[in-house]
mmCIF file of C-alpha atoms and ligand atoms in Angstrom:
data_model
loop_
_atom_site.group_PDB
_atom_site.id
_atom_site.type_symbol
_atom_site.label_atom_id
_atom_site.label_comp_id
_atom_site.label_asym_id
_atom_site.label_seq_id
_atom_site.Cartn_x
_atom_site.Cartn_y
_atom_site.Cartn_z
ATOM 1 C CA MET A 1 -4.635 35.179 -28.177
ATOM 2 C CA ILE A 2 -3.805 38.698 -27.844
ATOM 3 C CA GLU A 3 -7.119 39.303 -26.240
ATOM 4 C CA ARG A 4 -6.294 36.689 -23.710
ATOM 5 C CA ILE A 5 -2.880 37.852 -22.871
ATOM 6 C CA GLY A 6 -4.110 41.276 -22.248
ATOM 7 C CA LYS A 7 -6.612 39.933 -19.937
ATOM 8 C CA ILE A 8 -4.118 37.877 -18.102
ATOM 9 C CA LEU A 9 -1.976 40.949 -17.758
ATOM 10 C CA GLU A 10 -4.417 43.118 -16.310
ATOM 11 C CA LYS A 11 -2.615 42.026 -13.014
ATOM 12 C CA LYS A 12 0.924 41.301 -12.434
ATOM 13 C CA VAL A 13 1.647 37.677 -13.094
ATOM 14 C CA CYS A 14 4.948 35.877 -13.273
ATOM 15 C CA ASP A 15 6.313 34.033 -16.344
ATOM 16 C CA ASN A 16 5.449 30.689 -15.002
ATOM 17 C CA CYS A 17 1.881 31.652 -14.395
ATOM 18 C CA LEU A 18 1.456 33.684 -17.799
ATOM 19 C CA GLY A 19 3.033 30.435 -19.706
ATOM 20 C CA ARG A 20 0.994 28.169 -17.852
ATOM 21 C CA GLN A 21 -2.338 29.605 -19.305
ATOM 22 C CA PHE A 22 -1.032 28.299 -22.697
ATOM 23 C CA SER A 23 0.601 25.168 -21.646
ATOM 24 C CA GLN A 24 -1.373 23.130 -24.094
ATOM 25 C CA LEU A 25 0.564 24.795 -27.056
ATOM 26 C CA LEU A 26 3.969 23.864 -28.073
ATOM 27 C CA THR A 27 5.654 20.836 -26.217
ATOM 28 C CA GLY A 28 9.453 20.381 -25.424
ATOM 29 C CA THR A 29 9.513 23.820 -23.574
ATOM 30 C CA THR A 30 8.622 25.300 -20.018
ATOM 31 C CA ASN A 31 5.838 27.421 -18.960
ATOM 32 C CA ARG A 32 8.277 29.801 -17.623
ATOM 33 C CA GLU A 33 9.871 30.047 -21.421
ATOM 34 C CA ARG A 34 6.335 30.284 -22.831
ATOM 35 C CA GLY A 35 5.811 32.856 -20.375
ATOM 36 C CA ARG A 36 8.863 34.794 -21.150
ATOM 37 C CA ALA A 37 8.258 34.753 -24.803
ATOM 38 C CA LEU A 38 4.678 35.886 -24.539
ATOM 39 C CA ARG A 39 5.845 38.811 -22.259
ATOM 40 C CA PHE A 40 8.091 40.096 -24.674
ATOM 41 C CA PHE A 41 5.468 39.931 -27.402
ATOM 42 C CA ALA A 42 3.003 41.773 -24.916
ATOM 43 C CA ALA A 43 5.775 44.272 -24.193
ATOM 44 C CA MET A 44 5.867 45.033 -28.037
ATOM 45 C CA LEU A 45 2.109 45.233 -28.350
ATOM 46 C CA TYR A 46 2.051 47.632 -25.344
ATOM 47 C CA GLU A 47 4.655 49.860 -26.692
ATOM 48 C CA ALA A 48 2.652 50.014 -30.095
ATOM 49 C CA GLY A 49 -0.271 51.049 -28.071
ATOM 50 C CA GLU A 50 -2.334 47.811 -28.836
ATOM 51 C CA LEU A 51 -2.697 46.615 -25.435
ATOM 52 C CA LYS A 52 -4.576 48.617 -23.036
ATOM 53 C CA ASN A 53 -5.729 48.054 -19.491
ATOM 54 C CA VAL A 54 -2.698 46.089 -18.467
ATOM 55 C CA ASP A 55 -0.508 46.501 -15.125
ATOM 56 C CA GLU A 56 2.402 48.218 -15.828
ATOM 57 C CA SER A 57 4.629 46.417 -13.503
ATOM 58 C CA ASN A 58 4.426 43.293 -15.873
ATOM 59 C CA PHE A 59 6.979 45.010 -17.929
ATOM 60 C CA ILE A 60 9.538 45.979 -15.202
ATOM 61 C CA GLY A 61 13.023 45.294 -16.706
ATOM 62 C CA PHE A 62 12.139 46.014 -20.527
ATOM 63 C CA GLU A 63 13.403 48.812 -22.157
ATOM 64 C CA PHE A 64 10.804 50.844 -24.168
ATOM 65 C CA ARG A 65 12.017 53.589 -26.524
ATOM 66 C CA THR A 66 8.698 55.624 -25.924
ATOM 67 C CA LYS A 67 7.844 54.848 -22.253
ATOM 68 C CA LYS A 68 8.989 54.782 -18.847
ATOM 69 C CA ILE A 69 7.865 52.059 -16.502
ATOM 70 C CA LYS A 70 7.967 52.667 -12.726
ATOM 71 C CA THR A 71 9.562 49.900 -10.730
ATOM 72 C CA SER A 72 7.479 48.344 -8.055
ATOM 73 C CA LYS A 73 7.842 45.271 -5.855
ATOM 74 C CA LYS A 74 4.613 43.783 -6.762
ATOM 75 C CA ARG A 75 4.451 39.819 -6.270
ATOM 76 C CA CYS A 76 2.474 37.622 -8.778
ATOM 77 C CA TRP A 77 -1.086 38.065 -8.146
ATOM 78 C CA LEU A 78 -1.993 34.421 -8.931
ATOM 79 C CA CYS A 79 1.011 32.380 -7.221
ATOM 80 C CA ASP A 80 2.301 34.981 -4.641
ATOM 81 C CA ASP A 81 5.745 34.134 -6.259
ATOM 82 C CA ILE A 82 5.490 30.677 -5.164
ATOM 83 C CA PHE A 83 7.383 29.990 -8.557
ATOM 84 C CA GLU A 84 10.454 32.350 -7.665
ATOM 85 C CA ASN A 85 11.132 30.147 -4.665
ATOM 86 C CA LEU A 86 10.886 26.782 -6.043
ATOM 87 C CA GLU A 87 14.695 26.083 -4.966
ATOM 88 C CA ARG A 88 13.599 27.094 -1.380
ATOM 89 C CA PHE A 89 10.873 24.534 -1.415
ATOM 90 C CA SER A 90 13.178 21.642 -2.830
ATOM 91 C CA ARG A 91 15.831 22.402 -0.520
ATOM 92 C CA ALA A 92 13.351 22.169 2.498
ATOM 93 C CA ALA A 93 11.990 18.965 1.290
ATOM 94 C CA LEU A 94 15.652 17.483 0.613
ATOM 95 C CA LYS A 95 16.362 18.272 4.685
ATOM 96 C CA LYS A 96 12.895 16.099 5.193
ATOM 97 C CA ILE A 97 13.854 13.302 3.108
ATOM 98 C CA LYS A 98 17.420 12.654 4.077
ATOM 99 C CA LYS A 99 16.362 9.991 6.588
ATOM 100 C CA TYR A 100 14.432 8.079 4.099
ATOM 101 C CA GLU A 101 16.053 5.457 2.040
ATOM 102 C CA PHE A 102 14.268 5.464 -1.471
ATOM 103 C CA SER A 103 14.751 5.026 -5.169
ATOM 104 C CA THR A 104 11.606 6.791 -6.580
ATOM 105 C CA PHE A 105 9.311 9.481 -5.096
ATOM 106 C CA LEU A 106 6.119 11.233 -6.114
ATOM 107 C CA VAL A 107 5.497 15.164 -5.363
ATOM 108 C CA GLY A 108 2.142 16.410 -4.336
ATOM 109 C CA CYS A 109 0.898 19.683 -2.938
ATOM 110 C CA ARG A 110 -2.056 21.199 -1.351
ATOM 111 C CA PRO A 111 -2.089 24.994 -2.760
ATOM 112 C CA PRO A 112 -3.546 27.841 -0.563
ATOM 113 C CA ARG A 113 -7.279 28.082 -1.049
ATOM 114 C CA GLU A 114 -7.075 31.660 -2.087
ATOM 115 C CA LEU A 115 -4.773 30.734 -4.804
ATOM 116 C CA LEU A 116 -7.227 28.238 -6.107
ATOM 117 C CA LYS A 117 -9.827 30.956 -6.105
ATOM 118 C CA ARG A 118 -7.801 33.285 -7.880
ATOM 119 C CA GLU A 119 -6.853 30.695 -10.606
ATOM 120 C CA GLU A 120 -10.743 29.816 -10.920
ATOM 121 C CA GLU A 121 -11.432 33.569 -11.332
ATOM 122 C CA LEU A 122 -8.860 33.721 -14.242
ATOM 123 C CA TRP A 123 -10.049 30.976 -15.961
ATOM 124 C CA GLU A 124 -13.510 32.470 -15.839
ATOM 125 C CA LYS A 125 -12.101 35.631 -17.920
ATOM 126 C CA THR A 126 -9.819 33.885 -19.982
ATOM 127 C CA GLY A 127 -11.147 30.391 -20.604
ATOM 128 C CA ILE A 128 -9.105 26.844 -20.026
ATOM 129 C CA GLU A 129 -8.581 25.789 -23.473
ATOM 130 C CA PHE A 130 -4.741 25.729 -23.292
ATOM 131 C CA CYS A 131 -4.234 25.962 -19.486
ATOM 132 C CA GLU A 132 -2.487 23.639 -17.021
ATOM 133 C CA PRO A 133 -3.481 23.787 -13.309
ATOM 134 C CA PHE A 134 -1.280 25.445 -10.744
ATOM 135 C CA LYS A 135 -0.807 22.001 -8.956
ATOM 136 C CA ALA A 136 0.513 20.068 -11.773
ATOM 137 C CA GLU A 137 3.203 22.861 -12.637
ATOM 138 C CA PHE A 138 4.285 22.951 -9.163
ATOM 139 C CA ASN A 139 4.638 19.270 -8.794
ATOM 140 C CA ARG A 140 6.427 18.689 -11.855
ATOM 141 C CA GLU A 141 9.046 21.771 -11.554
ATOM 142 C CA VAL A 142 9.595 20.718 -7.710
ATOM 143 C CA GLY A 143 10.015 17.140 -8.844
ATOM 144 C CA LYS A 144 12.619 17.985 -11.640
ATOM 145 C CA LEU A 145 14.800 19.935 -8.994
ATOM 146 C CA ILE A 146 14.581 16.979 -6.473
ATOM 147 C CA GLU A 147 15.500 14.683 -9.322
ATOM 148 C CA LYS A 148 18.427 16.749 -10.207
ATOM 149 C CA THR A 149 19.935 16.966 -6.743
ATOM 150 C CA THR A 150 19.164 13.433 -5.539
ATOM 151 C CA GLY A 151 19.542 11.419 -8.746
ATOM 152 C CA LYS A 152 16.323 9.704 -7.922
ATOM 153 C CA LYS A 153 13.526 9.037 -10.146
ATOM 154 C CA GLY A 154 10.101 10.744 -9.968
ATOM 155 C CA GLU A 155 7.367 8.255 -10.481
ATOM 156 C CA THR A 156 3.442 8.129 -10.087
ATOM 157 C CA LEU A 157 2.600 4.776 -10.011
ATOM 158 C CA LYS A 158 4.533 3.148 -7.124
ATOM 159 C CA PRO A 159 6.753 5.685 -5.454
ATOM 160 C CA ASP A 160 8.765 4.678 -2.695
ATOM 161 C CA ILE A 161 8.061 7.927 -0.700
ATOM 162 C CA VAL A 162 5.387 10.795 -1.327
ATOM 163 C CA ILE A 163 6.625 14.195 -0.737
ATOM 164 C CA LEU A 164 3.287 16.638 0.016
ATOM 165 C CA PHE A 165 3.932 20.366 0.123
ATOM 166 C CA ASP A 166 1.185 22.039 2.258
ATOM 167 C CA LEU A 167 1.392 25.563 0.616
ATOM 168 C CA GLU A 168 -1.468 26.602 2.810
ATOM 169 C CA ASN A 169 0.379 26.091 6.049
ATOM 170 C CA TRP A 170 3.977 26.001 4.824
ATOM 171 C CA LYS A 171 4.599 22.505 5.859
ATOM 172 C CA ILE A 172 5.979 19.365 4.179
ATOM 173 C CA GLU A 173 5.002 15.851 4.938
ATOM 174 C CA VAL A 174 6.678 12.931 3.856
ATOM 175 C CA LYS A 175 4.926 9.644 3.565
ATOM 176 C CA SER A 176 6.807 6.383 3.033
ATOM 177 C CA ASN A 177 4.726 3.731 1.160
ATOM 178 C CA PRO A 178 4.592 0.277 2.792
ATOM 179 C CA LEU A 179 7.331 -2.469 2.089
ATOM 180 C CA TYR A 180 5.979 -5.647 1.380
ATOM 181 C CA ILE A 181 7.965 -8.878 1.928
ATOM 182 C CA PHE A 182 6.778 -12.176 0.776
ATOM 183 C CA GLY A 183 7.834 -15.631 2.192
ATOM 184 C CA TYR A 184 6.802 -18.991 3.699
ATOM 185 C CA TYR A 185 6.703 -19.747 7.228
ATOM 186 C CA GLN A 186 6.520 -22.856 9.457
ATOM 187 C CA LYS A 187 5.037 -22.741 13.001
ATOM 188 C CA LEU A 188 6.463 -25.358 14.959
ATOM 189 C CA VAL A 189 4.794 -24.919 18.296
ATOM 190 C CA ARG A 190 1.148 -24.720 19.573
ATOM 191 C CA GLY A 191 -0.423 -21.970 21.580
ATOM 192 C CA ILE A 192 0.691 -18.747 19.555
ATOM 193 C CA PRO A 193 -1.624 -17.142 16.967
ATOM 194 C CA GLN A 194 -0.843 -16.000 13.723
ATOM 195 C CA CYS A 195 -1.219 -12.328 14.186
ATOM 196 C CA LYS A 196 -0.689 -10.097 16.990
ATOM 197 C CA TRP A 197 -3.240 -10.671 19.413
ATOM 198 C CA GLU A 198 -3.555 -8.741 22.827
ATOM 199 C CA HIS A 199 -4.083 -12.116 24.741
ATOM 200 C CA TYR A 200 -0.960 -13.540 23.559
ATOM 201 C CA ARG A 201 2.593 -12.457 24.425
ATOM 202 C CA THR A 202 3.684 -12.954 20.887
ATOM 203 C CA SER A 203 2.600 -14.400 17.465
ATOM 204 C CA VAL A 204 3.992 -15.475 14.207
ATOM 205 C CA GLU A 205 3.626 -12.203 12.776
ATOM 206 C CA GLN A 206 5.789 -10.460 15.680
ATOM 207 C CA ILE A 207 8.441 -12.931 15.507
ATOM 208 C CA ILE A 208 8.732 -12.503 11.796
ATOM 209 C CA ALA A 209 8.188 -8.467 12.116
ATOM 210 C CA ARG A 210 10.848 -7.852 14.793
ATOM 211 C CA PRO A 211 14.106 -8.300 13.034
ATOM 212 C CA ILE A 212 12.471 -6.390 9.890
ATOM 213 C CA MET A 213 11.112 -3.685 12.013
ATOM 214 C CA LYS A 214 14.782 -2.913 13.749
ATOM 215 C CA VAL A 215 16.317 -2.572 10.327
ATOM 216 C CA SER A 216 13.755 -0.908 8.309
ATOM 217 C CA LYS A 217 12.572 1.499 11.195
ATOM 218 C CA GLY A 218 9.125 1.316 10.160
ATOM 219 C CA VAL A 219 6.297 2.288 12.451
ATOM 220 C CA ASP A 220 3.943 -0.680 12.421
ATOM 221 C CA HIS A 221 3.284 -4.001 10.505
ATOM 222 C CA SER A 222 0.420 -6.028 9.552
ATOM 223 C CA PHE A 223 0.660 -9.757 8.280
ATOM 224 C CA HIS A 224 -1.263 -11.298 5.412
ATOM 225 C CA GLY A 225 -1.382 -15.098 5.522
ATOM 226 C CA MET A 226 -2.615 -17.557 3.085
ATOM 227 C CA GLY A 227 -5.179 -18.935 5.165
ATOM 228 C CA ARG A 228 -4.695 -19.157 8.831
ATOM 229 C CA GLU A 229 -4.251 -21.820 11.531
ATOM 230 C CA ASP A 230 -5.772 -22.220 14.889
ATOM 231 C CA VAL A 231 -3.562 -21.124 18.082
ATOM 232 C CA SER A 232 -3.446 -24.654 19.177
ATOM 233 C CA ALA A 233 -2.251 -25.976 15.577
ATOM 234 C CA ARG A 234 1.042 -26.257 14.302
ATOM 235 C CA CYS A 235 1.905 -25.456 10.710
ATOM 236 C CA LEU A 236 4.454 -27.798 9.728
ATOM 237 C CA GLY A 237 3.737 -27.324 6.038
ATOM 238 C CA TRP A 238 5.313 -23.883 4.500
ATOM 239 C CA ARG A 239 2.644 -21.355 4.570
ATOM 240 C CA PRO A 240 2.929 -18.289 2.218
ATOM 241 C CA PHE A 241 2.504 -14.861 3.739
ATOM 242 C CA VAL A 242 3.373 -11.292 3.049
ATOM 243 C CA ILE A 243 4.283 -8.991 6.036
ATOM 244 C CA GLU A 244 3.775 -5.291 5.285
ATOM 245 C CA ILE A 245 5.977 -2.669 7.048
ATOM 246 C CA LYS A 246 4.380 0.549 7.490
ATOM 247 C CA GLU A 247 6.490 3.914 7.047
ATOM 248 C CA PRO A 248 9.902 2.230 6.583
ATOM 249 C CA LYS A 249 12.874 4.621 6.611
ATOM 250 C CA LYS A 250 15.122 1.940 5.249
ATOM 251 C CA ARG A 251 13.957 -0.403 2.162
ATOM 252 C CA LYS A 252 17.196 -2.052 0.896
ATOM 253 C CA LEU A 253 17.202 -4.954 3.413
ATOM 254 C CA ASP A 254 19.239 -7.689 3.656
ATOM 255 C CA LEU A 255 16.826 -10.645 3.428
ATOM 256 C CA LYS A 256 19.296 -13.273 3.938
ATOM 257 C CA LYS A 257 20.402 -11.811 7.262
ATOM 258 C CA ILE A 258 16.950 -11.146 8.410
ATOM 259 C CA THR A 259 16.044 -14.704 7.457
ATOM 260 C CA GLU A 260 18.862 -15.839 9.817
ATOM 261 C CA GLU A 261 17.446 -13.607 12.417
ATOM 262 C CA ILE A 262 14.193 -15.098 12.361
ATOM 263 C CA ASN A 263 15.214 -18.556 12.249
ATOM 264 C CA LYS A 264 16.828 -18.124 15.485
ATOM 265 C CA SER A 265 13.451 -18.508 17.050
ATOM 266 C CA SER A 266 12.529 -22.022 17.959
ATOM 267 C CA SER A 267 8.859 -21.598 17.351
ATOM 268 C CA VAL A 268 8.807 -19.928 13.733
ATOM 269 C CA LYS A 269 10.927 -20.511 10.565
ATOM 270 C CA VAL A 270 10.916 -18.815 7.340
ATOM 271 C CA ARG A 271 12.184 -19.048 3.858
ATOM 272 C CA SER A 272 12.273 -17.697 0.263
ATOM 273 C CA LEU A 273 11.884 -14.064 1.451
ATOM 274 C CA ARG A 274 11.572 -11.496 -1.406
ATOM 275 C CA PHE A 275 10.237 -8.168 -1.956
ATOM 276 C CA VAL A 276 6.546 -7.857 -3.676
ATOM 277 C CA ASP A 277 4.204 -5.254 -4.300
ATOM 278 C CA MET A 278 0.671 -4.849 -2.885
ATOM 279 C CA GLU A 279 -0.733 -6.814 -5.690
ATOM 280 C CA THR A 280 0.783 -10.152 -4.059
ATOM 281 C CA VAL A 281 -1.150 -9.250 -0.830
ATOM 282 C CA ARG A 282 -4.445 -9.709 -2.676
ATOM 283 C CA LYS A 283 -2.930 -12.788 -4.563
ATOM 284 C CA VAL A 284 -2.032 -14.374 -1.213
ATOM 285 C CA LYS A 285 -5.303 -13.488 0.473
ATOM 286 C CA GLU A 286 -7.504 -14.986 -2.424
ATOM 287 C CA ALA A 287 -5.679 -18.245 -3.038
ATOM 288 C CA ARG A 288 -7.168 -21.224 -1.845
ATOM 289 C CA PRO A 289 -4.753 -24.015 -2.017
ATOM 290 C CA ASP A 290 -5.736 -27.617 -0.850
ATOM 291 C CA LYS A 291 -4.369 -28.592 2.686
ATOM 292 C CA THR A 292 -3.231 -31.660 4.185
ATOM 293 C CA TYR A 293 -3.657 -32.056 8.197
ATOM 294 C CA ARG A 294 -2.546 -34.344 10.611
ATOM 295 C CA ALA A 295 -5.124 -34.856 13.194
ATOM 296 C CA LEU A 296 -4.908 -36.931 16.580
ATOM 297 C CA VAL A 297 -8.323 -38.180 17.244
ATOM 298 C CA VAL A 298 -9.650 -39.671 20.738
ATOM 299 C CA PHE A 299 -12.658 -41.727 20.806
ATOM 300 C CA GLU A 300 -15.411 -41.781 23.732
ATOM 301 C CA ARG A 301 -14.971 -45.677 23.501
ATOM 302 C CA PRO A 302 -12.602 -48.235 21.938
ATOM 303 C CA VAL A 303 -12.626 -48.486 18.230
ATOM 304 C CA SER A 304 -11.778 -51.366 16.050
ATOM 305 C CA GLU A 305 -9.518 -51.421 12.935
ATOM 306 C CA LYS A 306 -12.672 -52.392 10.891
ATOM 307 C CA GLU A 307 -14.716 -49.472 12.060
ATOM 308 C CA LEU A 308 -11.975 -47.157 11.416
ATOM 309 C CA LYS A 309 -11.923 -48.290 7.739
ATOM 310 C CA LYS A 310 -15.333 -46.863 7.495
ATOM 311 C CA LEU A 311 -13.591 -43.170 7.865
ATOM 312 C CA ARG A 312 -12.848 -43.584 3.944
ATOM 313 C CA MET A 313 -16.226 -42.507 3.630
ATOM 314 C CA LEU A 314 -15.309 -39.018 4.576
ATOM 315 C CA VAL A 315 -14.047 -38.355 1.115
ATOM 316 C CA GLY A 316 -16.493 -36.461 -1.000
ATOM 317 C CA GLU A 317 -18.427 -33.381 -0.190
ATOM 318 C CA ILE A 318 -18.979 -32.153 3.473
ATOM 319 C CA LYS A 319 -21.690 -29.833 4.666
ATOM 320 C CA GLN A 320 -20.499 -27.698 7.365
ATOM 321 C CA LYS A 321 -22.469 -24.822 8.966
ATOM 322 C CA THR A 322 -20.282 -22.248 10.585
ATOM 323 C CA PRO A 323 -18.661 -24.006 13.791
ATOM 324 C CA THR A 324 -20.244 -22.850 17.001
ATOM 325 C CA ARG A 325 -16.917 -21.949 18.391
ATOM 326 C CA VAL A 326 -16.567 -19.110 15.808
ATOM 327 C CA LEU A 327 -20.406 -18.087 15.655
ATOM 328 C CA HIS A 328 -19.902 -14.955 17.604
ATOM 329 C CA ARG A 329 -17.686 -13.427 14.925
ATOM 330 C CA ARG A 330 -18.828 -15.033 11.687
ATOM 331 C CA SER A 331 -22.164 -15.309 9.970
ATOM 332 C CA ASP A 332 -24.086 -18.550 10.137
ATOM 333 C CA ILE A 333 -23.779 -20.096 6.625
ATOM 334 C CA THR A 334 -23.513 -23.634 5.231
ATOM 335 C CA ARG A 335 -20.578 -24.147 3.087
ATOM 336 C CA LYS A 336 -19.573 -27.228 0.833
ATOM 337 C CA ARG A 337 -16.089 -28.542 0.999
ATOM 338 C CA MET A 338 -14.495 -31.550 -0.495
ATOM 339 C CA VAL A 339 -12.324 -33.954 1.413
ATOM 340 C CA LYS A 340 -9.888 -35.392 -1.203
ATOM 341 C CA GLN A 341 -8.202 -37.980 0.908
ATOM 342 C CA VAL A 342 -8.251 -39.636 4.034
ATOM 343 C CA LYS A 343 -5.567 -41.928 5.614
ATOM 344 C CA VAL A 344 -5.983 -43.688 9.221
ATOM 345 C CA LYS A 345 -3.627 -45.088 11.650
ATOM 346 C CA LYS A 346 -4.846 -46.762 14.786
ATOM 347 C CA LEU A 347 -2.476 -45.612 17.719
ATOM 348 C CA SER A 348 -4.330 -47.303 20.649
ATOM 349 C CA PRO A 349 -7.851 -48.712 21.085
ATOM 350 C CA ARG A 350 -9.445 -45.223 21.838
ATOM 351 C CA LYS A 351 -6.723 -43.126 19.547
ATOM 352 C CA ALA A 352 -6.066 -42.877 15.765
ATOM 353 C CA GLU A 353 -3.965 -40.529 13.754
ATOM 354 C CA LEU A 354 -5.956 -39.020 10.719
ATOM 355 C CA ILE A 355 -4.213 -37.667 7.568
ATOM 356 C CA ILE A 356 -6.934 -35.465 5.758
ATOM 357 C CA LYS A 357 -6.330 -33.541 2.404
ATOM 358 C CA ALA A 358 -9.161 -31.140 2.094
ATOM 359 C CA GLU A 359 -10.159 -27.938 0.087
ATOM 360 C CA ALA A 360 -9.443 -24.580 1.796
ATOM 361 C CA GLY A 361 -11.982 -23.344 4.009
ATOM 362 C CA LEU A 362 -13.082 -26.799 5.752
ATOM 363 C CA TYR A 363 -12.827 -26.626 9.525
ATOM 364 C CA ILE A 364 -10.960 -29.883 10.447
ATOM 365 C CA LYS A 365 -11.879 -30.010 14.298
ATOM 366 C CA GLU A 366 -15.715 -29.870 13.471
ATOM 367 C CA LEU A 367 -15.189 -32.637 10.703
ATOM 368 C CA ILE A 368 -13.902 -34.808 13.312
ATOM 369 C CA SER A 369 -16.441 -33.746 16.180
ATOM 370 C CA GLY A 370 -19.385 -33.153 13.930
ATOM 371 C CA ASP A 371 -20.257 -30.023 16.059
ATOM 372 C CA ASP A 372 -23.752 -31.387 17.187
ATOM 373 C CA GLY A 373 -24.522 -32.402 13.552
ATOM 374 C CA ARG A 374 -23.612 -29.007 12.096
ATOM 375 C CA THR A 375 -20.831 -30.634 9.956
ATOM 376 C CA SER A 376 -21.969 -33.680 8.142
ATOM 377 C CA PRO A 377 -20.854 -36.321 7.327
ATOM 378 C CA SER A 378 -18.067 -36.215 10.316
ATOM 379 C CA VAL A 379 -15.931 -38.711 12.142
ATOM 380 C CA SER A 380 -18.466 -38.767 14.956
ATOM 381 C CA GLU A 381 -21.396 -39.399 12.845
ATOM 382 C CA ILE A 382 -19.771 -42.084 10.691
ATOM 383 C CA LEU A 383 -18.533 -44.049 13.707
ATOM 384 C CA GLY A 384 -21.393 -43.526 15.731
ATOM 385 C CA VAL A 385 -18.693 -42.841 18.624
ATOM 386 C CA LYS A 386 -18.327 -39.096 20.077
ATOM 387 C CA SER A 387 -14.862 -38.156 18.666
ATOM 388 C CA GLU A 388 -12.518 -35.171 19.644
ATOM 389 C CA CYS A 389 -9.623 -33.765 17.734
ATOM 390 C CA ARG A 390 -6.812 -33.471 20.400
ATOM 391 C CA GLU A 391 -3.961 -32.084 18.355
ATOM 392 C CA LEU A 392 -3.780 -30.527 14.684
ATOM 393 C CA ASP A 393 -1.266 -29.772 12.470
ATOM 394 C CA VAL A 394 -1.220 -28.616 9.015
ATOM 395 C CA ILE A 395 1.463 -30.496 7.263
ATOM 396 C CA LYS A 396 1.120 -29.569 3.807
ATOM 397 C CA ILE A 397 -0.190 -26.402 1.836
ATOM 398 C CA ASP A 398 -0.323 -27.192 -1.986
ATOM 399 C CA ARG A 399 1.727 -24.692 -4.020
ATOM 400 C CA VAL A 400 0.217 -21.818 -5.512
ATOM 401 C CA ASN A 401 1.852 -19.947 -8.405
ATOM 402 C CA LEU A 402 2.151 -16.133 -7.346
HETATM 403 ZN ZN1 ZN B 1 2.945 33.394 -10.520
#
């Protein structure tokens, strides 16, 4: 220990930087206190003549019986007096985070490259057995100061905001983690896509996002639906979704008010909004609930009631190659999906309404048209009549526990 202390004190170092090299010894104290205690001890060894080659300015402020120390204004060789300025760092950060609403935060830092080099150099001389990196102490100590002034909690796992000190460039960056809001939506009209899309003026996503963006003051959003429906299809069943708001300034939002705002729209309704975490996004994306559809089908020639009864044969496994209409953006694979239930209602000689319950991932338009034999069996194939889906609605999405 004495040898190590001597080696560290060959250069002028502050209490924090001295104590940090022995951080793994004793708990319930700070590096600053460790450093202070060691410096006292070192000063006595120095006076007793047992410590040679040390930088005398390490002992400025000590009164020796036998020696006189020249005062000088040397800064800490290792941290360049960063630890003397923690209050200033924390004050600057407080200014920056004022515009954010948060309950938890995390402090991070990018130390100057030269500092890291000096730290490595010191460790090579003294070993790393008991030390703690500069970064860890800086983050913790600034975190403590911010906790003290704001009353907010430092947290590593899911902090609301991250405060990053760029010590190389003397800059502070604040990153606000996304807000995730879960809910269910209905799309009551045809002709709008689920997610923002350049060809369309609006989307389910934008209608839901608008009032949330306004109050949260976020900078962007993205939408995660439990499956999707066609632009031309309505979704009358309640579809689970998570909307992600990026870089929000406000996080305590009145979801009841937001629900009311969104529901002023005549095309999209939402219910049961609540805050969730990122984990729920994964669950929503991975869930594969059964869905029930209403399809308005038009036949090329009149079809009798008796013929329509044959459509019960749709129940069972359907082999479906990737539909021609999406082949340009999806790989060509054959999927097997179950049709679980089919109900048929004749509307006119050439029109019928089909209620179809199927596994997630089955393309319903192709189940009807047959897509030139790429989907089998299909309505066209069973009836031997070219059939087309004119209107499609999702009327029920089976409940998934989240
Ligand atoms: Zn220092």
